[in-house]
Amino acid sequence: MDYRDAGVDISAADAAKDRIKRLARGTFNPGVLSEIGSFGGLFRPDFARYEEPVLVSSTDGVGTKIQVARAMGIHDTVGYDLVAHCVNDILVQGASPLFFLDYLALGRMDPDRVEAVVAGVARACQEFGCPLIGGETAEMPGTYADDDYDLAGFIVGVVDRRKALPAGVAAGDALLGLPSAGLHTNGYSLARRALFDGAGLSADTVLPELGTSVGAALLAPHRSYLAALEPLIERGRIRALAHLTGGGFPGNIPRVLPDGLGVRIRRSAWQVPALFRLIQHSGAVADDEMFRTFNMGIGMVVVVAPDDLHEVEHSLERRGETSFLIGSVVEGAGVILE
Amino acid sequence: MDYRDAGVDISAADAAKDRIKRLARGTFNPGVLSEIGSFGGLFRPDFARYEEPVLVSSTDGVGTKIQVARAMGIHDTVGYDLVAHCVNDILVQGASPLFFLDYLALGRMDPDRVEAVVAGVARACQEFGCPLIGGETAEMPGTYADDDYDLAGFIVGVVDRRKALPAGVAAGDALLGLPSAGLHTNGYSLARRALFDGAGLSADTVLPELGTSVGAALLAPHRSYLAALEPLIERGRIRALAHLTGGGFPGNIPRVLPDGLGVRIRRSAWQVPALFRLIQHSGAVADDEMFRTFNMGIGMVVVVAPDDLHEVEHSLERRGETSFLIGSVVEGAGVILE
């Protein structure tokens, strides 16, 4: 009996490792001091640029969006989703990315599948200046179905303590909403239930209101707001950010508000995209449930002092970023949708 | 239709989150600047202690050891395994832990199960002075069986660049082996196949040669060598470390050797523990396959200059750590087992 008899293919793992190394190398910057394949990834940050550097880290998965990827046979976008999600999560604290690691577990070690998934990770790492310095690829027959997998990511970034967010949020602050590209990485269990089981659609059903297939609309990559927001954070023009992920509006906006403050959101301030309306209709999902499960077309909420609103709107516009004035911070608690 | 209909229970997730927060708080030290539940975990390292601080990070899972945990109904040790594994991986680069994050994905959000798993993570984080500052707990019905789960971890540590390992390994250096507590976290697919399918044993079969049940022997927690080795690294008495995980001896020792060097290992230098002999016998596994799959009773290999050997052996002994002189570094390549 050998390891292969037990369902673990070490040669396939070695082949996968070689492809990962090549992809990861394309993301490296001068801070990276190690090759992929070391026990640990070594990174030397340029801490001299910071008065009081604070490390900010986050971990996330892409959840059952992977099941949509499987239905579509497209595996090189979920890695992008993962990195964009993590980059946004630390951006909320004011931090810029330093490096990234991924964990990929599969039912069967298929080097092509591994390469596709990691290619998505590497593409995003390159785009966001966040080298992929380590990872784990595990073959776990029994835990995962033969062609199924799970993917998690870990990011480390840095922020100067005096620039960390949230900071100074007050009643009267404006809320700007930045558009999402779709569901991003949450709500897929409900969306799949509503669209596939409820409405009997399939991933390749093309719908005019979506302008594409249901699967392609669901697979639209998670947007990162790093490029649009980093310069504004640097200039101290942002008081808080809320990344709308699992938990939607009520689950994420209050996390960055001080006690005694809530928000009012004007639902008429933006048009909820067709995909969300389709899910709601297909699954007969209540309004409240929609807003606490999905981002409803708003991927990031930006809290801005009234005096800075004009400058922030213009800066976003110059960078090609649309923004909607969706509400304001008020005395109270929670999220009031009007 | 709501999120619960789709198999995702947000209330159970909230209950789990509260328990995680309490467990994580018990691991905090003054470097931690955030609460669990922020978008990112904030950590301020004491970089003033380092001439040229380099961050060292690693990620890993516990593989199918989780299946043994399920068979035994014991879920509060795999988290300990995970942290010990990660701590050892960065120790190999000479680094001491700064902080930890975990990713736990389950078929069903069971707050008791989550609490047990994270309790293991937290216990190890406390023991190794490595606060748990973030994590993700994901309910993924469909990907995981109802009571199945997967667990990955992510560690960040720091090393002064001039103390990073490996450094200065030369032919003639001695190899010390430090005992493992069992399989640690790799080889479980083959071990389960050999013991359960091959020999027809079950997790609760008690065997005299193991002194316990097969399941308990398989579940023995991964040892960390941080306490034994950190002072020796600090004093510059270690040239390299190899953590024997997936890939066993040939897969791990050469990773820390310069080109042109290999190792000779004397197999008679230590007694291979009964569990490994039982696996080999049960599965009719070849010797080579055993050494490239399992740690065979040696969890960490320490490469020491001949002149420092005596001091290192004594230091380990004073800390209650057994060591075996298992071989030496030689001209050549790879691992020669004699």
XYZ file of C-alpha atoms in Angstrom:
676
model
C 0.000 0.000 0.000
C 1.296 3.489 -0.723
C 0.068 7.046 -0.421
C -1.455 6.932 -3.894
C -3.560 3.886 -2.941
C -4.918 6.011 -0.118
C -6.075 8.598 -2.635
C -3.180 11.025 -2.223
C -1.053 11.613 -5.304
C 2.326 13.102 -4.352
C 3.525 13.367 -7.993
C 0.430 15.354 -8.935
C 1.082 17.526 -5.890
C 4.649 18.167 -7.063
C 3.412 19.079 -10.561
C 0.869 21.460 -9.039
C 3.567 22.978 -6.824
C 5.759 23.802 -9.833
C 2.922 25.654 -11.521
C 2.073 27.522 -8.320
C 5.709 28.610 -7.930
C 5.726 30.086 -11.413
C 2.442 31.948 -10.859
C 3.514 33.215 -7.443
C 6.847 34.481 -8.742
C 4.960 36.815 -11.063
C 3.471 38.568 -8.023
C 6.744 39.148 -6.153
C 8.090 42.584 -5.251
C 11.359 43.582 -3.565
C 9.871 42.944 -0.109
C 9.727 39.197 -0.750
C 12.832 37.409 0.574
C 11.854 33.777 0.031
C 10.829 31.374 -2.697
C 7.519 29.536 -2.582
C 8.283 26.145 -1.041
C 10.043 27.404 2.057
C 8.441 26.432 5.332
C 7.478 30.059 5.809
C 7.174 33.042 3.480
C 9.590 35.886 4.300
C 8.600 39.492 3.755
C 10.479 42.623 4.750
C 8.125 45.612 4.906
C 9.406 49.123 4.478
C 8.433 50.164 7.987
C 10.515 53.346 7.785
C 7.610 54.927 5.882
C 5.382 54.623 8.963
C 5.402 56.514 12.244
C 3.761 53.682 14.122
C 3.157 50.708 11.834
C 0.271 48.431 12.740
C -0.228 45.091 10.969
C -3.768 44.412 9.799
C -4.737 40.906 8.773
C -7.834 39.131 7.632
C -8.937 35.736 6.398
C -11.864 34.734 4.255
C -13.223 32.148 1.876
C -15.358 32.476 -1.233
C -18.102 30.264 0.143
C -20.422 28.456 -2.214
C -19.542 30.743 -5.126
C -17.249 27.795 -5.871
C -20.347 25.749 -6.692
C -21.250 28.292 -9.395
C -17.672 28.072 -10.710
C -18.065 24.298 -10.926
C -21.399 24.576 -12.727
C -19.788 26.924 -15.255
C -16.484 25.017 -15.476
C -14.657 28.330 -14.846
C -12.089 28.134 -12.063
C -9.782 31.083 -12.644
C -12.012 33.786 -11.130
C -12.751 32.566 -7.571
C -9.121 33.232 -6.628
C -9.531 36.815 -7.814
C -12.707 37.102 -5.707
C -10.840 35.868 -2.674
C -8.003 38.385 -2.893
C -10.323 41.309 -3.719
C -12.460 40.393 -0.699
C -9.469 40.281 1.647
C -7.991 43.514 0.234
C -11.315 45.282 0.894
C -11.525 43.890 4.426
C -8.218 45.398 5.521
C -8.897 48.598 3.528
C -11.796 49.121 5.940
C -9.175 49.557 8.681
C -7.227 51.941 6.472
C -4.558 49.371 5.606
C -2.718 48.688 2.351
C -1.784 45.104 1.440
C 1.677 43.678 2.156
C 1.295 40.011 1.204
C -1.123 37.122 0.719
C -1.292 33.366 1.350
C -3.874 30.888 0.132
C -5.256 27.550 1.301
C -6.711 25.291 -1.385
C -8.177 21.910 -0.441
C -9.407 19.514 -3.110
C -10.996 16.090 -3.320
C -8.445 15.153 -5.962
C -5.115 16.813 -6.776
C -5.675 17.943 -10.351
C -2.719 20.155 -11.381
C -4.816 21.892 -14.088
C -7.525 22.767 -11.584
C -4.962 23.973 -9.049
C -3.259 26.081 -11.702
C -6.559 27.700 -12.754
C -7.551 28.558 -9.185
C -4.126 29.920 -8.251
C -3.940 31.869 -11.542
C -6.961 33.856 -10.314
C -5.281 34.460 -6.964
C -2.039 35.532 -8.659
C -3.790 37.875 -11.126
C -5.420 39.734 -8.254
C -2.247 39.712 -6.154
C -0.422 41.338 -9.037
C -3.177 43.904 -9.624
C -3.288 44.913 -5.953
C 0.478 44.867 -5.356
C 0.172 42.084 -2.824
C 2.672 39.257 -3.419
C 1.552 35.661 -2.951
C 4.311 34.425 -0.634
C 2.935 31.133 0.579
C 0.086 28.703 0.591
C -1.067 25.190 1.169
C -2.593 22.834 -1.376
C -4.135 19.796 0.267
C -5.651 16.703 -1.297
C -8.406 15.487 1.002
C -10.288 12.580 -0.504
C -13.363 11.873 1.576
C -13.831 15.418 2.840
C -14.369 16.888 -0.644
C -16.119 15.283 -3.604
C -13.729 14.246 -6.348
C -13.969 17.482 -8.361
C -14.955 19.770 -5.497
C -12.694 22.094 -3.527
C -12.572 24.907 -1.014
C -10.410 28.004 -1.049
C -9.434 30.364 1.753
C -7.081 33.302 1.799
C -5.067 35.270 4.328
C -3.888 38.810 3.888
C -1.520 40.980 5.896
C -1.395 44.715 5.405
C -0.099 47.744 7.227
C -1.504 51.062 8.377
C 0.037 53.936 10.241
C -1.762 53.932 13.565
C -2.823 57.566 13.312
C -4.447 56.830 9.937
C -6.323 53.698 11.029
C -10.065 53.659 10.343
C -12.736 54.129 11.565
C -11.944 57.501 13.120
C -14.135 60.448 14.057
C -17.476 59.279 12.661
C -20.186 61.762 13.718
C -23.913 62.307 13.223
C -24.440 64.157 9.960
C -21.633 62.384 8.090
C -22.548 61.433 4.542
C -22.681 57.868 3.246
C -21.445 57.215 -0.260
C -22.157 53.860 -1.849
C -19.731 52.402 -4.403
C -21.232 49.938 -6.880
C -20.631 46.204 -6.566
C -20.155 43.963 -9.594
C -22.795 41.497 -8.422
C -23.062 39.285 -5.343
C -19.279 39.523 -4.757
C -18.661 36.586 -2.409
C -21.719 36.150 -0.262
C -25.284 35.014 -0.345
C -24.626 32.247 -2.873
C -26.444 29.531 -0.970
C -29.643 31.588 -0.989
C -29.119 32.853 -4.549
C -28.591 29.345 -5.933
C -31.608 28.074 -4.011
C -33.816 30.867 -5.358
C -32.608 30.865 -8.965
C -31.947 27.182 -9.583
C -34.402 25.430 -7.253
C -37.026 28.181 -7.005
C -37.186 29.552 -10.553
C -35.826 26.438 -12.272
C -33.141 28.430 -14.085
C -29.805 26.861 -14.898
C -26.330 28.385 -14.927
C -26.326 28.712 -18.714
C -29.796 30.274 -19.034
C -29.272 33.615 -20.785
C -31.634 36.322 -19.546
C -32.066 39.659 -21.367
C -32.332 41.620 -18.104
C -28.923 40.259 -17.043
C -27.375 40.744 -20.473
C -25.656 37.385 -19.957
C -26.222 33.926 -18.493
C -27.310 33.444 -14.894
C -24.017 31.651 -14.178
C -21.886 34.418 -15.677
C -23.800 37.071 -13.725
C -23.326 35.101 -10.495
C -19.636 34.609 -11.214
C -18.868 38.314 -11.832
C -15.647 39.007 -9.902
C -15.607 40.739 -6.532
C -14.474 44.339 -6.997
C -11.689 45.785 -4.899
C -11.915 49.459 -3.978
C -8.232 49.798 -3.123
C -7.237 51.982 -6.083
C -10.203 54.336 -5.627
C -9.954 54.703 -1.857
C -6.273 54.394 -0.918
C -5.376 57.995 -1.927
C -8.368 59.358 0.011
C -7.413 57.390 3.112
C -3.850 58.648 2.735
C -5.145 62.253 2.692
C -7.395 61.645 5.724
C -10.607 62.274 3.782
C -12.465 59.148 4.905
C -13.879 58.536 8.375
C -14.992 54.940 7.968
C -15.586 52.217 5.409
C -17.962 49.268 5.537
C -17.396 46.366 3.185
C -20.808 44.850 2.467
C -20.246 41.088 2.740
C -22.067 38.403 4.735
C -24.711 40.124 6.857
C -25.381 42.791 4.236
C -26.260 46.313 5.391
C -27.254 45.665 9.041
C -24.428 43.157 9.522
C -21.625 45.405 8.330
C -22.330 49.128 8.616
C -22.882 49.186 12.419
C -19.511 47.408 12.879
C -17.708 50.659 12.064
C -19.965 53.083 13.955
C -19.376 54.272 17.520
C -22.053 53.523 20.119
C -25.016 55.863 19.898
C -24.900 56.250 16.123
C -26.806 54.535 13.339
C -27.438 55.207 9.668
C -30.353 56.113 7.464
C -30.201 54.688 3.956
C -32.343 56.048 1.124
C -33.174 53.055 -1.028
C -34.169 55.288 -3.930
C -30.607 56.637 -4.150
C -29.496 53.846 -6.409
C -31.009 51.284 -8.718
C -30.825 47.749 -7.331
C -29.276 45.682 -10.165
C -31.375 43.156 -12.069
C -29.622 40.110 -10.575
C -30.783 40.998 -7.052
C -34.330 41.695 -8.248
C -34.330 38.350 -10.029
C -33.186 36.516 -6.885
C -35.797 38.288 -4.758
C -38.574 37.512 -7.212
C -37.478 33.898 -7.850
C -37.218 33.040 -4.177
C -40.004 35.293 -2.860
C -37.396 36.708 -0.487
C -38.539 39.487 1.883
C -36.992 42.940 1.512
C -35.321 42.801 4.930
C -33.812 39.411 4.176
C -32.428 40.748 0.887
C -30.712 43.663 2.650
C -29.246 41.481 5.394
C -27.974 38.828 2.962
C -26.822 40.699 -0.145
C -24.987 43.903 -0.989
C -27.906 44.955 -3.246
C -25.556 46.658 -5.686
C -23.417 48.532 -3.136
C -20.049 46.895 -2.485
C -18.532 49.473 -0.163
C -20.027 52.216 2.009
C -17.830 55.265 2.534
C -18.432 57.535 5.540
C -17.332 61.104 4.830
C -17.470 64.339 6.834
C -19.923 66.780 5.207
C -17.109 69.254 4.481
C -15.121 66.631 2.581
C -18.009 65.248 0.558
C -17.446 67.353 -2.513
C -13.722 66.573 -2.669
C -14.277 62.859 -2.136
C -16.949 62.675 -4.838
C -14.666 64.438 -7.290
C -11.673 62.299 -6.455
C -13.712 59.138 -7.015
C -15.065 60.480 -10.286
C -11.567 61.317 -11.536
C -10.582 57.689 -10.886
C -13.583 56.459 -12.844
C -15.405 55.321 -9.723
C -19.168 55.918 -9.573
C -20.625 56.865 -6.199
C -24.148 57.320 -4.891
C -25.066 59.516 -1.940
C -27.090 56.811 -0.196
C -27.700 58.243 3.261
C -26.198 59.659 6.405
C -25.066 58.911 9.925
C -27.728 59.689 12.541
C -28.137 59.562 16.307
C -29.485 56.156 17.302
C -28.451 52.653 16.342
C -28.551 50.188 13.483
C -29.605 50.659 9.897
C -32.855 52.386 8.985
C -33.878 51.705 5.396
C -36.263 54.266 3.939
C -37.502 31.946 1.167
C -34.759 33.125 3.510
C -31.133 32.337 4.208
C -32.061 29.612 6.667
C -34.142 27.842 3.990
C -30.973 27.768 1.905
C -29.185 25.923 4.710
C -27.380 28.909 6.211
C -28.254 29.742 9.796
C -27.265 33.312 10.653
C -28.457 33.055 14.290
C -26.303 29.972 14.848
C -23.429 31.881 13.263
C -23.966 34.761 15.704
C -24.011 32.355 18.655
C -20.789 30.749 17.411
C -19.204 34.187 16.958
C -19.884 35.112 20.597
C -18.163 31.978 21.840
C -15.201 32.536 19.508
C -14.812 36.105 20.777
C -14.594 34.889 24.362
C -12.031 32.208 23.509
C -9.943 34.575 21.391
C -9.888 37.243 24.084
C -8.126 34.766 26.373
C -5.198 34.686 23.932
C -4.706 38.447 23.609
C -1.533 40.265 24.587
C -0.723 43.998 24.573
C 0.124 43.887 20.841
C -3.518 43.251 19.935
C -5.351 46.496 19.126
C -8.672 45.134 17.881
C -11.572 42.989 18.986
C -12.553 39.841 17.100
C -15.355 40.903 14.769
C -13.535 43.789 13.124
C -13.026 43.502 9.385
C -9.315 43.034 10.040
C -7.284 42.094 13.099
C -4.880 44.816 14.263
C -1.530 43.945 15.776
C 1.314 46.276 16.729
C 4.591 44.376 16.950
C 7.438 45.646 19.078
C 9.757 46.184 16.115
C 12.197 48.237 18.197
C 13.613 44.930 19.481
C 14.805 44.030 15.966
C 17.641 45.422 13.850
C 15.975 44.418 10.606
C 12.600 42.786 11.260
C 11.373 40.307 8.659
C 7.828 38.948 8.764
C 7.532 35.196 8.357
C 4.158 33.657 7.600
C 2.779 30.256 6.888
C -0.537 28.547 6.321
C -1.593 24.978 6.794
C -4.468 22.646 7.418
C -4.761 19.526 9.529
C -5.790 17.356 6.599
C -7.783 14.220 7.181
C -6.812 14.072 10.862
C -10.232 15.710 11.132
C -11.763 12.396 10.054
C -10.132 10.713 13.064
C -11.480 13.494 15.286
C -14.966 12.797 13.908
C -14.619 9.056 14.467
C -13.613 9.742 18.078
C -16.108 12.572 18.628
C -13.226 14.704 19.964
C -13.007 18.126 18.322
C -10.937 20.216 20.707
C -7.505 18.919 19.698
C -7.292 19.501 15.908
C -7.101 23.244 16.536
C -4.096 22.670 18.801
C -2.502 20.567 16.042
C -3.019 23.350 13.563
C -1.344 26.047 15.657
C 1.551 23.794 16.707
C 2.138 22.908 13.053
C 2.201 26.554 11.971
C 4.411 27.604 14.907
C 6.936 24.909 13.925
C 6.863 25.961 10.265
C 7.949 29.523 10.990
C 10.361 28.367 13.706
C 12.235 26.638 10.870
C 13.001 30.129 9.522
C 14.079 31.252 12.977
C 10.875 33.204 13.627
C 8.817 33.612 16.775
C 5.021 33.897 16.493
C 3.228 37.255 16.469
C -0.392 36.290 15.775
C -2.723 33.672 14.315
C -5.939 33.518 12.269
C -8.110 30.506 11.529
C -10.530 29.455 8.791
C -13.207 26.949 9.769
C -15.715 25.720 7.184
C -18.549 23.412 8.176
C -21.454 21.638 6.536
C -23.710 22.903 9.307
C -23.124 25.787 11.734
C -23.137 23.986 15.066
C -22.041 26.458 17.772
C -20.907 23.615 20.078
C -18.732 22.136 17.368
C -17.297 25.537 16.477
C -16.561 26.236 20.130
C -14.751 22.901 20.571
C -12.585 23.411 17.487
C -11.709 27.008 18.330
C -11.026 26.055 21.970
C -8.180 23.888 20.664
C -6.862 26.751 18.559
C -7.081 29.149 21.501
C -5.379 26.756 23.949
C -2.380 26.475 21.642
C -2.357 30.204 20.874
C -2.187 30.891 24.600
C 0.562 28.305 25.167
C 2.710 29.666 22.344
C 2.106 33.369 23.040
C 0.428 33.851 19.687
C -2.886 35.744 19.947
C -5.818 34.645 17.801
C -6.762 37.985 16.241
C -9.114 36.954 13.472
C -10.778 34.178 11.589
C -13.607 33.097 9.400
C -16.302 30.573 10.189
C -18.251 29.572 7.096
C -21.321 27.383 6.767
C -21.128 25.620 3.409
C -23.918 23.105 2.994
C -23.261 21.000 -0.084
C -19.478 21.307 0.029
C -19.164 19.591 3.418
C -21.261 16.746 4.795
C -23.593 17.833 7.554
C -21.232 17.080 10.452
C -17.967 17.407 8.520
C -15.630 20.389 8.436
C -12.242 21.647 7.377
C -9.831 23.844 9.299
C -6.932 25.956 8.074
C -4.669 28.325 9.961
C -2.454 31.227 9.220
C 0.440 32.454 11.312
C 2.615 35.554 11.181
C 5.881 35.736 13.069
C 8.999 37.840 13.069
C 12.726 37.207 12.878
C 15.681 39.538 12.851
C 17.137 39.139 9.381
C 20.633 38.306 10.644
C 19.156 35.471 12.766
C 17.021 33.930 10.002
C 17.503 30.223 9.353
C 18.892 28.251 7.599
C 22.368 29.784 7.803
C 25.821 28.320 7.409
C 24.950 24.631 7.070
C 28.143 22.691 6.220
C 29.219 19.108 5.648
C 29.942 17.499 8.982
C 27.141 19.261 10.842
C 25.278 17.027 13.245
C 21.591 16.172 12.956
C 19.580 15.936 16.151
C 16.097 14.453 16.002
C 13.436 15.620 18.437
C 10.661 13.120 19.142
C 7.201 13.555 17.633
C 4.036 12.697 19.559
C 2.675 10.532 16.736
C 1.706 11.313 13.159
C 1.368 15.031 13.990
C -0.688 16.298 11.027
C 0.242 14.276 7.999
C -0.124 10.878 6.464
C -3.644 10.363 7.803
C -5.158 9.214 4.526
C -2.632 6.387 4.272
C -2.748 5.603 8.002
C -6.536 5.342 8.018
C -6.485 3.202 4.906
C -3.901 0.833 6.404
C -5.336 0.592 9.919
C -9.075 0.723 9.251
C -9.424 -0.773 5.756
C -6.263 -2.912 5.736
C -6.151 -4.323 9.271
C -9.859 -3.929 10.005
C -9.176 -2.016 13.225
C -11.554 0.661 14.443
C -10.860 3.947 16.195
C -11.808 2.519 19.597
C -9.777 -0.703 19.321
C -7.376 -0.647 22.284
C -3.989 -2.188 21.483
C -1.418 -3.043 24.170
C 1.522 -1.933 22.014
C -0.075 1.528 21.698
C -1.070 1.677 25.345
C -4.345 3.230 24.190
C -6.941 3.048 21.424
C -5.982 3.379 17.770
C -8.058 6.572 17.554
C -6.428 8.135 20.613
C -2.947 7.292 19.297
C -3.794 8.836 15.921
C -5.238 11.922 17.574
C -2.172 12.646 19.769
C -1.540 16.393 19.424
C 1.163 17.817 17.195
C 4.101 18.935 19.353
C 5.559 22.394 18.993
C 9.312 22.761 19.531
C 9.144 26.510 20.140
C 9.988 26.448 23.856
C 12.911 24.050 23.380
C 14.440 25.743 20.343
C 13.722 29.487 20.628
C 16.514 30.148 23.174
C 19.024 28.230 21.037
C 18.029 30.170 17.916
C 18.355 33.395 19.889
C 21.919 32.421 20.867
C 22.817 31.445 17.279
C 23.392 27.798 18.143
C 21.256 26.310 15.357
C 22.125 26.283 11.662
C 18.901 24.849 10.283
C 15.663 23.154 11.261
C 13.470 20.821 9.243
C 9.901 20.246 10.346
C 8.954 16.728 9.275
C 5.471 17.098 7.785
C 4.016 15.998 4.433
C 6.851 14.478 2.377
C 8.575 13.030 5.451
C 12.384 12.910 5.516
C 13.187 13.334 1.775
C 10.468 15.948 1.329
C 11.569 18.229 4.150
C 15.238 17.940 5.097
C 16.661 18.886 1.648
C 14.483 22.045 1.687
C 16.851 23.616 4.222
C 20.176 22.413 2.774
C 22.324 24.396 0.339
C 23.033 22.862 -3.078
C 25.711 20.196 -2.961
C 24.789 18.907 0.484
C 22.685 15.970 1.618
C 22.215 14.032 4.851
C 22.913 10.555 6.126
C 20.413 9.282 8.663
C 21.160 6.316 10.933
C 17.857 4.536 11.373
C 19.160 2.656 14.403
C 19.609 5.946 16.262
C 16.054 5.936 17.522
C 13.243 3.484 18.036
C 10.415 3.975 15.547
C 7.260 4.188 17.712
C 4.731 1.354 17.700
C 2.074 3.346 15.819
C 4.275 3.663 12.734
C 5.242 -0.008 12.859
C 1.571 -0.920 13.133
C 0.694 1.201 10.088
C 3.539 -0.280 8.070
C 2.563 -3.813 8.982
C -1.191 -3.282 8.516
C -0.812 -1.704 5.086
C 2.253 -3.625 3.886
C 3.828 -0.228 3.258
C 7.388 -0.191 1.892
C 10.149 1.322 4.043
C 10.807 4.160 1.596
C 7.134 5.036 1.433
C 6.995 5.152 5.247
C 9.913 7.599 5.405
C 8.511 9.842 2.691
C 5.008 9.922 4.182
C 5.479 9.915 7.960
C 7.795 11.491 10.520
C 8.604 8.007 11.926
C 8.895 9.362 15.447
C 11.036 12.433 14.662
C 9.052 15.680 14.577
C 11.899 18.131 14.062
C 15.437 17.752 12.745
C 17.982 20.187 14.174
C 21.174 20.933 12.241
C 24.009 21.911 14.574
C 27.700 22.751 14.041
C 29.909 20.034 15.587
C 31.368 22.503 18.087
C 27.916 23.458 19.363
C 26.549 19.941 19.641
C 27.350 19.428 23.286
C 25.851 22.768 24.335
C 22.704 22.184 22.277
C 22.177 18.691 23.664
C 22.532 19.991 27.213
C 20.245 22.920 26.642
C 17.560 20.617 25.247
C 17.985 18.227 28.152
C 17.627 21.047 30.689
C 14.317 21.949 29.059
C 13.140 18.365 29.300
C 13.495 17.776 25.577
C 14.840 14.400 24.432
C 17.125 14.410 21.405
C 18.696 11.673 19.288
C 21.878 12.097 17.289
C 20.376 10.719 14.089
C 22.953 11.559 11.439
C 25.001 14.242 9.776
C 25.234 16.572 6.801
C 27.353 15.159 3.955
C 28.568 16.200 0.510
C 26.028 15.104 -2.076
C 22.267 15.464 -2.230
C 19.066 14.114 -0.741
C 18.535 11.819 2.201
C 20.480 8.585 2.565
C 18.881 6.232 5.082
C 21.227 3.644 6.517
